[in-house]
């Protein structure tokens, strides 16, 4: 599968809502509560104005999911990814995470619920290393290779 990242645009609002706010994705998020579309729309409009990257993942030219890197409350870069259910298990997540990290200048963290074995396996396959594990949350870090 050919995987590319392109910057998200205003018209991707509904599509990103469908991926990020799908019940099976919310269920593996830190805060599992449902998100109303209006709240998503406000978040998305603000988020698009920020410098931090927010991408659409395209697999063989078709939109497959979304990945972004945010600054968390500790000023760490933190990656989030969600693929549509039909796009999972074909190596797209792994490739998208690798591409996102390669475009970021510095270490990238990922916080994953300990029960989300698919995601943990995927991040580990990308070279993420476990940093800490508490309260059902595992924190991983990826560090770029020294030049
Ligand atoms: C997690 C997610 C991004 C993984 O992407 P993916 O494209 O499905 O995963 P890949 O096909 O690239 O798999 C890469 C590796 O991850 C692991 N993996 C993937 N799916 C797995 C599963 N269901 N169970 C266990 N390991 C799994 C494997 O190690 C796999 O390597 P392999 O194919 O050589 O065995 C995707 O499944 C997804 O969007 N899930 C829902 C949202 C989510 O959980 N987001 C992350 C929240 S922290």
CSV table of C-alpha atoms and ligand atoms in Angstrom, one decimal:
chain,number,residue,atom,x,y,z
A,1,UNK,CA,0.0,0.0,0.0
A,2,UNK,CA,1.3,3.5,-0.9
A,3,UNK,CA,0.9,5.7,2.1
A,4,UNK,CA,1.2,9.5,2.0
A,5,UNK,CA,0.4,12.3,4.5
A,6,UNK,CA,-1.2,15.5,3.4
A,7,UNK,CA,-2.1,18.5,5.5
A,8,UNK,CA,-5.8,18.6,6.7
A,9,UNK,CA,-8.0,21.3,5.2
A,10,UNK,CA,-11.2,23.0,6.4
A,11,UNK,CA,-13.3,20.6,4.3
A,12,UNK,CA,-11.9,17.5,6.1
A,13,UNK,CA,-13.9,18.5,9.3
A,14,UNK,CA,-16.7,15.8,8.9
A,15,UNK,CA,-14.3,13.1,7.8
A,16,UNK,CA,-12.0,13.7,10.8
A,17,UNK,CA,-15.0,13.6,13.1
A,18,UNK,CA,-16.0,10.3,11.6
A,19,UNK,CA,-12.6,8.8,12.3
A,20,UNK,CA,-11.7,10.4,15.6
A,21,UNK,CA,-15.1,10.2,17.2
A,22,UNK,CA,-16.1,6.7,16.1
A,23,UNK,CA,-17.3,4.8,19.1
A,24,UNK,CA,-14.5,2.1,18.7
A,25,UNK,CA,-11.9,4.9,18.7
A,26,UNK,CA,-13.4,6.8,21.6
A,27,UNK,CA,-13.4,3.5,23.5
A,28,UNK,CA,-9.6,3.4,23.3
A,29,UNK,CA,-9.1,7.1,24.0
A,30,UNK,CA,-7.9,8.5,27.3
A,31,UNK,CA,-11.2,10.3,27.7
A,32,UNK,CA,-13.8,7.9,26.3
A,33,UNK,CA,-16.8,10.3,26.4
A,34,UNK,CA,-18.6,11.0,23.2
A,35,UNK,CA,-17.8,14.2,21.4
A,36,UNK,CA,-20.6,16.4,19.9
A,37,UNK,CA,-20.1,17.5,16.3
A,38,UNK,CA,-20.3,21.2,17.3
A,39,UNK,CA,-17.5,20.7,19.8
A,40,UNK,CA,-15.4,18.9,17.2
A,41,UNK,CA,-16.1,21.7,14.7
A,42,UNK,CA,-14.8,24.4,17.2
A,43,UNK,CA,-11.8,22.3,18.1
A,44,UNK,CA,-11.0,21.6,14.4
A,45,UNK,CA,-11.2,25.3,13.4
A,46,UNK,CA,-8.8,26.2,16.2
A,47,UNK,CA,-6.5,23.3,15.6
A,48,UNK,CA,-6.1,24.1,11.9
A,49,UNK,CA,-4.7,27.5,12.8
A,50,UNK,CA,-2.0,26.0,15.0
A,51,UNK,CA,1.4,25.2,13.6
A,52,UNK,CA,1.4,21.7,15.0
A,53,UNK,CA,0.8,19.2,12.2
A,54,UNK,CA,-2.6,17.6,11.5
A,55,UNK,CA,-2.6,15.2,8.5
A,56,UNK,CA,-4.9,13.1,6.4
A,57,UNK,CA,-3.5,9.7,5.8
A,58,UNK,CA,-4.0,8.6,2.1
A,59,UNK,CA,-3.6,5.0,1.2
A,60,UNK,CA,-3.4,4.3,-2.6
A,61,UNK,CA,-4.9,7.8,-3.1
A,62,UNK,CA,-7.9,7.2,-0.8
A,63,UNK,CA,-8.4,8.8,2.6
A,64,UNK,CA,-7.8,6.2,5.3
A,65,UNK,CA,-7.4,8.1,8.6
A,66,UNK,CA,-5.8,10.9,10.4
A,67,UNK,CA,-2.7,11.5,12.4
A,68,UNK,CA,-1.5,14.6,14.3
A,69,UNK,CA,1.2,15.7,16.7
A,70,UNK,CA,0.2,18.0,19.6
A,71,UNK,CA,2.1,19.7,22.4
A,72,UNK,CA,0.9,18.1,25.6
A,73,UNK,CA,0.6,19.7,29.0
A,74,UNK,CA,4.3,19.0,29.6
A,75,UNK,CA,5.3,20.6,26.3
A,76,UNK,CA,6.1,17.1,24.9
A,77,UNK,CA,5.2,16.3,21.3
A,78,UNK,CA,2.4,13.7,21.5
A,79,UNK,CA,1.1,11.7,18.5
A,80,UNK,CA,-2.5,10.6,17.9
A,81,UNK,CA,-3.8,8.4,15.1
A,82,UNK,CA,-7.1,6.9,14.0
A,83,UNK,CA,-7.8,4.9,10.9
A,84,UNK,CA,-11.2,4.0,9.5
A,85,UNK,CA,-12.2,0.5,10.5
A,86,UNK,CA,-11.8,-0.8,7.0
A,87,UNK,CA,-8.2,0.5,6.7
A,88,UNK,CA,-6.7,-1.3,9.7
A,89,UNK,CA,-4.4,-4.3,9.8
A,90,UNK,CA,-2.7,-3.6,6.4
A,91,UNK,CA,0.4,-1.7,7.5
A,92,UNK,CA,-1.1,1.7,6.9
A,93,UNK,CA,-0.9,2.8,10.6
A,94,UNK,CA,2.7,1.7,10.8
A,95,UNK,CA,3.7,3.7,7.7
A,96,UNK,CA,1.7,6.8,8.7
A,97,UNK,CA,3.4,6.9,12.2
A,98,UNK,CA,6.8,6.5,10.6
A,99,UNK,CA,6.1,9.3,8.1
A,100,UNK,CA,4.7,11.6,10.9
A,101,UNK,CA,7.8,11.1,13.1
A,102,UNK,CA,10.2,11.6,10.2
A,103,UNK,CA,8.6,15.0,9.6
A,104,UNK,CA,8.9,16.1,13.3
A,105,UNK,CA,12.1,17.6,14.6
A,106,UNK,CA,12.6,15.8,17.9
A,107,UNK,CA,11.3,13.1,20.2
A,108,UNK,CA,7.6,12.0,19.8
A,109,UNK,CA,5.6,10.6,22.7
A,110,UNK,CA,2.5,8.3,22.5
A,111,UNK,CA,0.1,7.6,25.4
A,112,UNK,CA,-1.8,4.4,24.9
A,113,UNK,CA,-4.3,2.5,27.0
A,114,UNK,CA,-2.6,-0.6,28.2
A,115,UNK,CA,-5.5,-2.8,26.8
A,116,UNK,CA,-5.1,-1.4,23.3
A,117,UNK,CA,-2.7,-4.1,22.1
A,118,UNK,CA,-3.1,-3.3,18.4
A,119,UNK,CA,-1.9,0.3,18.9
A,120,UNK,CA,0.9,-0.7,21.3
A,121,UNK,CA,2.1,-3.3,18.8
A,122,UNK,CA,2.0,-0.8,16.0
A,123,UNK,CA,3.9,1.9,17.9
A,124,UNK,CA,6.5,-0.7,19.1
A,125,UNK,CA,6.9,-1.8,15.4
A,126,UNK,CA,7.7,1.8,14.7
A,127,UNK,CA,10.5,1.9,17.2
A,128,UNK,CA,8.6,3.5,20.1
A,129,UNK,CA,10.1,2.5,23.5
A,130,UNK,CA,8.0,2.2,26.7
A,131,UNK,CA,8.8,5.0,29.2
A,132,UNK,CA,6.2,4.4,31.9
A,133,UNK,CA,3.1,2.5,32.7
A,134,UNK,CA,0.5,3.7,35.3
A,135,UNK,CA,-3.2,4.0,35.7
A,136,UNK,CA,-3.9,1.9,32.6
A,137,UNK,CA,-1.9,4.2,30.5
A,138,UNK,CA,1.4,3.3,28.8
A,139,UNK,CA,3.7,6.2,27.6
A,140,UNK,CA,6.0,5.5,24.8
A,141,UNK,CA,8.7,7.6,23.2
A,142,UNK,CA,10.3,7.7,19.8
A,143,UNK,CA,13.7,9.4,19.4
A,144,UNK,CA,15.1,10.4,16.0
A,145,UNK,CA,18.5,8.8,15.2
A,146,UNK,CA,21.4,11.0,15.7
A,147,UNK,CA,22.6,12.4,12.3
B,1,LIG,C1,-3.8,1.4,16.1
B,1,LIG,C2,-3.8,1.6,14.6
B,1,LIG,C3,-3.4,3.0,14.2
B,1,LIG,C4,-2.8,0.6,14.0
B,1,LIG,O1,-2.8,0.8,12.6
B,1,LIG,P1,-2.9,-0.5,11.6
B,1,LIG,O2,-2.7,0.0,10.2
B,1,LIG,O3,-4.2,-1.2,11.9
B,1,LIG,O4,-1.7,-1.4,12.0
B,1,LIG,P2,-0.6,-2.0,11.0
B,1,LIG,O5,-1.3,-2.9,10.1
B,1,LIG,O6,0.3,-1.0,10.5
B,1,LIG,O7,0.2,-3.0,12.0
B,1,LIG,C5,1.5,-2.7,12.5
B,1,LIG,C6,1.8,-3.6,13.6
B,1,LIG,O8,0.9,-3.3,14.7
B,1,LIG,C7,0.6,-4.5,15.4
B,1,LIG,N1,-0.8,-4.8,15.3
B,1,LIG,C8,-1.7,-4.2,14.4
B,1,LIG,N2,-3.0,-4.6,14.6
B,1,LIG,C9,-2.9,-5.5,15.6
B,1,LIG,C10,-3.8,-6.2,16.4
B,1,LIG,N3,-5.2,-6.2,16.0
B,1,LIG,N4,-3.4,-7.0,17.4
B,1,LIG,C11,-2.1,-7.0,17.8
B,1,LIG,N5,-1.2,-6.3,17.1
B,1,LIG,C12,-1.5,-5.5,16.1
B,1,LIG,C13,1.4,-5.6,14.8
B,1,LIG,O9,2.6,-5.7,15.5
B,1,LIG,C14,1.6,-5.1,13.4
B,1,LIG,O10,2.7,-5.6,12.8
B,1,LIG,P3,2.6,-6.9,11.8
B,1,LIG,O11,1.6,-6.6,10.8
B,1,LIG,O12,4.0,-7.1,11.3
B,1,LIG,O13,2.2,-8.0,12.7
B,1,LIG,C15,-5.2,1.4,13.9
B,1,LIG,O14,-5.6,0.0,14.1
B,1,LIG,C16,-6.3,2.3,14.5
B,1,LIG,O15,-6.5,3.3,14.0
B,1,LIG,N6,-7.0,1.8,15.6
B,1,LIG,C17,-8.1,2.5,16.2
B,1,LIG,C18,-7.7,3.8,16.8
B,1,LIG,C19,-6.6,3.6,17.8
B,1,LIG,O16,-6.4,2.6,18.5
B,1,LIG,N7,-5.7,4.6,17.8
B,1,LIG,C20,-4.5,4.7,18.7
B,1,LIG,C21,-4.9,5.2,20.0
B,1,LIG,S1,-3.5,5.4,21.0
